[in-house]
C-alpha atoms as one frame of an Amber mdcrd trajectory, in Angstrom:
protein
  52.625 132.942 133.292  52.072 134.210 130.343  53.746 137.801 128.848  53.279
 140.169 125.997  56.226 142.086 124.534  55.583 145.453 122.938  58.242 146.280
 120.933  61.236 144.735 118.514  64.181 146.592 119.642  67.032 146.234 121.600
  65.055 146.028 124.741  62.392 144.461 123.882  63.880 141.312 122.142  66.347
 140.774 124.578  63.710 141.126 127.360  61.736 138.394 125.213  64.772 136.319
 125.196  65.549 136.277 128.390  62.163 135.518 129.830  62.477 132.643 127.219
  65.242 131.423 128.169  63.647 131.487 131.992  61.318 128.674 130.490  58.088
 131.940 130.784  55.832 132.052 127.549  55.985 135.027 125.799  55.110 136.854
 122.793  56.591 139.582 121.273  54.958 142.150 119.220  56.795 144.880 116.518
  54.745 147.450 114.839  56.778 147.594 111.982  60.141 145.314 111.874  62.022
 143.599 114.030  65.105 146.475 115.074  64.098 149.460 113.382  63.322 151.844
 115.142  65.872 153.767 117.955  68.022 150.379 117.397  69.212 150.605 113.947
  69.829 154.464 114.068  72.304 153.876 116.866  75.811 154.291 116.567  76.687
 150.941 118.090  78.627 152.299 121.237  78.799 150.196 124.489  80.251 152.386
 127.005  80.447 153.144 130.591  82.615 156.022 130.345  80.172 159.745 131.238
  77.217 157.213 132.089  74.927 158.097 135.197  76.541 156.578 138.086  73.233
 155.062 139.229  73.842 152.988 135.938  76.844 151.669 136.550  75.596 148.575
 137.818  73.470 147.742 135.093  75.654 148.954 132.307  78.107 146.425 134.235
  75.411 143.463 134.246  75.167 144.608 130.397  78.677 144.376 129.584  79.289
 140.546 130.812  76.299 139.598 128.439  77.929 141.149 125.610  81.056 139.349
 126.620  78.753 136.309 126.013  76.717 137.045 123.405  77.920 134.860 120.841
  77.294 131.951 122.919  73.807 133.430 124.109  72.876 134.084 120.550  74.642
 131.755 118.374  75.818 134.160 116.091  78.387 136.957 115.774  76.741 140.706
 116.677  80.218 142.108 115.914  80.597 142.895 119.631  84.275 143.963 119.776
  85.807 145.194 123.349  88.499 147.473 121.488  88.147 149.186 124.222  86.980
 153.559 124.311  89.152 156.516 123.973  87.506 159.528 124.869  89.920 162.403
 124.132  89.595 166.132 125.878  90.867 169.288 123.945  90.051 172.305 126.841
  90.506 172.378 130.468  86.707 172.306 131.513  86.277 168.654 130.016  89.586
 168.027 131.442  88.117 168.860 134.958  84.312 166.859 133.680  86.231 163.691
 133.004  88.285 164.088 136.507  85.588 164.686 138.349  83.579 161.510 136.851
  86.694 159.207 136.934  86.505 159.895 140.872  83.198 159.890 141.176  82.788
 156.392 139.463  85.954 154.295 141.224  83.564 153.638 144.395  80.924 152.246
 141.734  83.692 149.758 140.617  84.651 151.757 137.521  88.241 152.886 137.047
  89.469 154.509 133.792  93.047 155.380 132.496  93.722 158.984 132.505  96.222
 159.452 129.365  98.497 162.513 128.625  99.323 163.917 125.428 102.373 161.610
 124.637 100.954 159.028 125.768  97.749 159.095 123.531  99.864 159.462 120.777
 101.852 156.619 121.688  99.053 154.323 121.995  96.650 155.670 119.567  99.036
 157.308 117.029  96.952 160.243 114.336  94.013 160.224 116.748  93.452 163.643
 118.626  96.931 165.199 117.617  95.289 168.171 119.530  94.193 166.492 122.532
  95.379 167.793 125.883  93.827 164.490 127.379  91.979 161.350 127.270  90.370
 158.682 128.993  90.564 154.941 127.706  88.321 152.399 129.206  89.696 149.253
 127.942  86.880 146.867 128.408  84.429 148.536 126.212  83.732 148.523 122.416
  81.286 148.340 120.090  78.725 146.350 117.908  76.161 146.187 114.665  73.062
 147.527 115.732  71.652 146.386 112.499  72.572 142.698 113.639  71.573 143.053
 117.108  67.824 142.867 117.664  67.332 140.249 114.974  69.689 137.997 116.698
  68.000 138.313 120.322  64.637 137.738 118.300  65.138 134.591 116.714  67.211
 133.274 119.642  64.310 134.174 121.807  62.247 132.225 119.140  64.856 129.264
 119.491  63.673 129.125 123.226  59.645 128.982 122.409  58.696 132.759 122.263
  56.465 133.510 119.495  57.556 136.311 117.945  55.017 139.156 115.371  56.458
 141.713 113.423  54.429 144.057 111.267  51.594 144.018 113.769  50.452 147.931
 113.598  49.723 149.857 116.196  48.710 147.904 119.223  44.829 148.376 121.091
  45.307 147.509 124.559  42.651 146.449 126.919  43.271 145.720 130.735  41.149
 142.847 132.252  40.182 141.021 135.202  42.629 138.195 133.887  44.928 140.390
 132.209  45.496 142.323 129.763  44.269 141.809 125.261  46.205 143.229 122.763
  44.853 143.546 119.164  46.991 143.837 116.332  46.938 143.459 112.769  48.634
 139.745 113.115  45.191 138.885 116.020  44.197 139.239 119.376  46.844 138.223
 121.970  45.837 137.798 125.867  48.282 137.586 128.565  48.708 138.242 132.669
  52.092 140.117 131.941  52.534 143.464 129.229  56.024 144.863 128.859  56.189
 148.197 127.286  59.385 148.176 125.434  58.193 150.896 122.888  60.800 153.377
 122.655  59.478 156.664 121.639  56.017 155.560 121.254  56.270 153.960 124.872
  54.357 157.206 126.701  51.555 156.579 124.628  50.884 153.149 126.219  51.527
 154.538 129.685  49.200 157.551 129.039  46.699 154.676 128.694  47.287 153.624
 132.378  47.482 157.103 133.733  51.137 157.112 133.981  52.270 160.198 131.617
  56.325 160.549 130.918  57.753 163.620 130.022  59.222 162.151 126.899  60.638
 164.276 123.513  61.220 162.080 120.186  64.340 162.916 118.456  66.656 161.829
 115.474  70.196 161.563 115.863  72.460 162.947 113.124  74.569 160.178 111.978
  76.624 158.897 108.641  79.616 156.576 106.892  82.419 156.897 104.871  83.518
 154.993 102.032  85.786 151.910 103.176  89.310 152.943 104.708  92.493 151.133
 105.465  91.352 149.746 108.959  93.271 151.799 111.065  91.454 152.922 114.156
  90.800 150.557 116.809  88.983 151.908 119.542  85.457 153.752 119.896  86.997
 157.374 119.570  84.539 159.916 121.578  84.892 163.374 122.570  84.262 164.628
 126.467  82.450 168.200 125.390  79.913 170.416 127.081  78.627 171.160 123.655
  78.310 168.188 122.180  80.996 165.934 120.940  81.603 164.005 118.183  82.280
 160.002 117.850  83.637 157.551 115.432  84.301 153.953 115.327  85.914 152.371
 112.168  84.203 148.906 111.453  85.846 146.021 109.831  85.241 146.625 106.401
  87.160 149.763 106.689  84.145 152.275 106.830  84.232 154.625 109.223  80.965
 155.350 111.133  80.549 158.761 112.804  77.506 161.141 114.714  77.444 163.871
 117.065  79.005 167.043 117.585  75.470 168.925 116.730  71.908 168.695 118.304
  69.451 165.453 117.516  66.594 167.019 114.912  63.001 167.250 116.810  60.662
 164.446 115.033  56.921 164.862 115.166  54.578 162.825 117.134  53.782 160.406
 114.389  56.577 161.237 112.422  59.932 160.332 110.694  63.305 161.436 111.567
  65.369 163.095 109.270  68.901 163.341 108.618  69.413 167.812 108.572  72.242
 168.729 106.612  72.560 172.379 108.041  74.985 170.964 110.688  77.289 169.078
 108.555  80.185 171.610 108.526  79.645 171.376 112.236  79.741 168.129 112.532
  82.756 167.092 110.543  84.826 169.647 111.606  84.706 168.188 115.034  85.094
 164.609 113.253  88.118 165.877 112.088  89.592 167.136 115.266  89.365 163.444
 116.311  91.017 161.506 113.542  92.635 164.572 111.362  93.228 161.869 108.180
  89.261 161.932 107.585  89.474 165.240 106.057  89.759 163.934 102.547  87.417
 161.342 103.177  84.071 160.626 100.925  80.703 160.219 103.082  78.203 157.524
 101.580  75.276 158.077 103.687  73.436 159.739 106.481  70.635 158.466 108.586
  68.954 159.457 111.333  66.074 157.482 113.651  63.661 157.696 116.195  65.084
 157.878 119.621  62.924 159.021 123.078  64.417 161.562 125.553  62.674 161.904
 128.884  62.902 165.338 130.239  65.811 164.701 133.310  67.959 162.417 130.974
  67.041 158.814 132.998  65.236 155.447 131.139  61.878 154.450 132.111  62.583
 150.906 133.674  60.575 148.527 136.150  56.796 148.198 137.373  54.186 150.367
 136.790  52.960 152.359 139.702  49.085 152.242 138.732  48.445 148.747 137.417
  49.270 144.896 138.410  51.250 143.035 135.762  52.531 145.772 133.976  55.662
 146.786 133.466  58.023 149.785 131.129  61.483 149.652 129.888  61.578 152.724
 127.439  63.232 156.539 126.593  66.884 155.294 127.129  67.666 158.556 125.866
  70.288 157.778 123.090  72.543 155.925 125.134  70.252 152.490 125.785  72.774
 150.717 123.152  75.509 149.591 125.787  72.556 148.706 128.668  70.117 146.324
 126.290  71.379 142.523 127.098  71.641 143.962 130.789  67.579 145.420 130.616
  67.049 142.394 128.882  68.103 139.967 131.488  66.929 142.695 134.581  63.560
 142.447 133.251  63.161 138.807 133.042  64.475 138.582 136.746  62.164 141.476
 137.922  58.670 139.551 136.259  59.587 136.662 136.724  61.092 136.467 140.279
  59.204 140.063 141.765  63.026 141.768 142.541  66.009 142.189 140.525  69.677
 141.925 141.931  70.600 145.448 139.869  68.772 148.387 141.356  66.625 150.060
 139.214  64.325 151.947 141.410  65.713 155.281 140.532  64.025 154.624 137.207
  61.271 153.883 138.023  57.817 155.236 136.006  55.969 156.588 139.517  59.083
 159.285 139.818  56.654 161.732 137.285  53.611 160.526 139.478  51.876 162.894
 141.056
């Protein structure tokens, strides 16, 4: 068996280690380079807290390979399980996060519920305003700018052969397979992955298989370096949009949310949009009320893909043999990666996967 990758991020170079490590020949391919596209703009969050419940399995799966990824990778990600406080300041998120934490104990999810005293006893200067929280202990964050590198060259440490800076990819289906052409040559293989991202509908528009899919930038930034003081992922459970921060070891303080991602063009970059700063940072500061005097260094955005009800692409396609998507994780792929990764592998190279999926699945737009 031999299987193409399309695509150098998070999902695609874990999905290209995995398959590796499986002993199956593969090549990945990158457009541009290795982790920058939705990857790097990401905030870094691994959480299960307000996922979809169908997801809980996976992000579960997910969450024992980031346990492990050290060892897997032989190198430090900067996964940290500091665990994630998610704090709630009215009664309707109050009632959100209730609802969820019931919902999700059948799924094997439980989450402490924290009072006001409490939070502050634990997590003292964080949400002084809070009337709640949730804490998930288990969860954390890492570097997204570490991430996809690492699964890339430990996927290369296991045979794959691995082409970055390889343009946009011409795909042919054949009797045998299916030829890519790129600007690094002509590749041939029985098995295609599209692991695209936000250029991943394109490719299934080429097997008939259109997704409802929006490209969009999230709003993100950094402050200067801090006394490291804030331990968990700090989130926010809003209907409107909340805010997040993490503080990183070097003391900076990395923050996004709280205002809508910017609409990129087809084609196009994504830009950070100053208009919702105030916005932005006033919610910031609701969460950790010390950042108010605190210098921002940079803003970024990046390319992330949003299918229209809010769920991944993920699994076989529905119109052709030997092809298969895992794409539009919708801004919150970050946490699921390793566990798409290793699903993948399992699912091409075995024909079934032990974590359902099938609610993903690419023929749920078919007609």
């Amino acid at each position: 068996m031999q299987v193409i990758v399309l695509g150098g991020g998070l999902m695609g170079t874990s999905t290209a280690f995995f398959l590796a490590r499986r002993g199956v020949k593969v090549r990945l391919i990158e457009r541009g380079y290795i982790g920058t596209g939705a990857t790097v703009a990401s905030f870094g969050n691994i959480r299960r807290t307000g996922r979809n419940l169908n997801q809980l399995p996976l992000a579960a799966r997910s969450l024992a390979l980031w346990n492990q990824s050290q060892e897997l990778l032989g190198r430090d990600v900067e996964f940290r399980a500091t665990g994630h406080l998610r704090l709630i300041f009215d009664a309707e998120a109050r009632s959100d996060m209730q609802t969820f934490a019931e919902a999700a104990r059948p799924w094997g999810f439980d989450i402490d519920q924290l009072e006001p005293a409490e939070i502050q006893r634990r997590f003292p200067g964080l949400g002084p305003s809070a009337i709640a929280a949730s804490f998930s202990p288990r969860d954390g964050s890492a570097n997204p700018r570490l991430v996809s590198p690492a699964f890339a060259d430990a996927a290369a440490h296991h045979g794959a052969e691995i082409f970055s800076q390889a343009g946009v990819p011409e795909i042919r289906k054949t009797e045998a397979g299916f030829d890519v052409t790129t600007a690094q040559g002509r590749f041939s293989a029985d098995i295609l992955v599209n692991c695209a991202g936000g250029w991943g509908p394109a490719i299934a528009e080429q097997f008939d298989e259109p997704v409802p899919l929006a490209i969009r930038g999230p709003q993100m930034g950094v402050t200067e370096p801090l006394p490291h003081r804030i331990l968990p992922v700090v989130g926010m459970w809003a209907r409107d949009g909340g805010a997040y921060l993490r503080q990183v070891e070097r003391g900076n303080v990395v923050f996004g949310g709280g205002v809508p991602q910017v609409d990129v063009p087809e084609g196009g970059f994504a830009h950070y949009d100053p208009a919702g700063l105030t916005r932005q940072l006033t919610k910031l500061v609701r969460l950790c009320p010390a950042l108010a005097d605190t210098t921002i260094i940079r803003h970024w955005s990046g390319t992330e893909g949003y299918v229209s009800d809010k769920l991944p692409i993920m699994g076989a396609s529905g119109t052709t043999a030997g092809l298969f998507h895992a794409f539009g994780f919708c801004g919150h792929g970050f946490q699921l990666g390793p566990g798409v990764g290793d699903t993948m592998a399992e699912l091409i190279a075995t024909g079934a996967s032990e974590t359902p999926i099938d609610y993903m699945s690419i023929t749920r737009f078919s007609a």
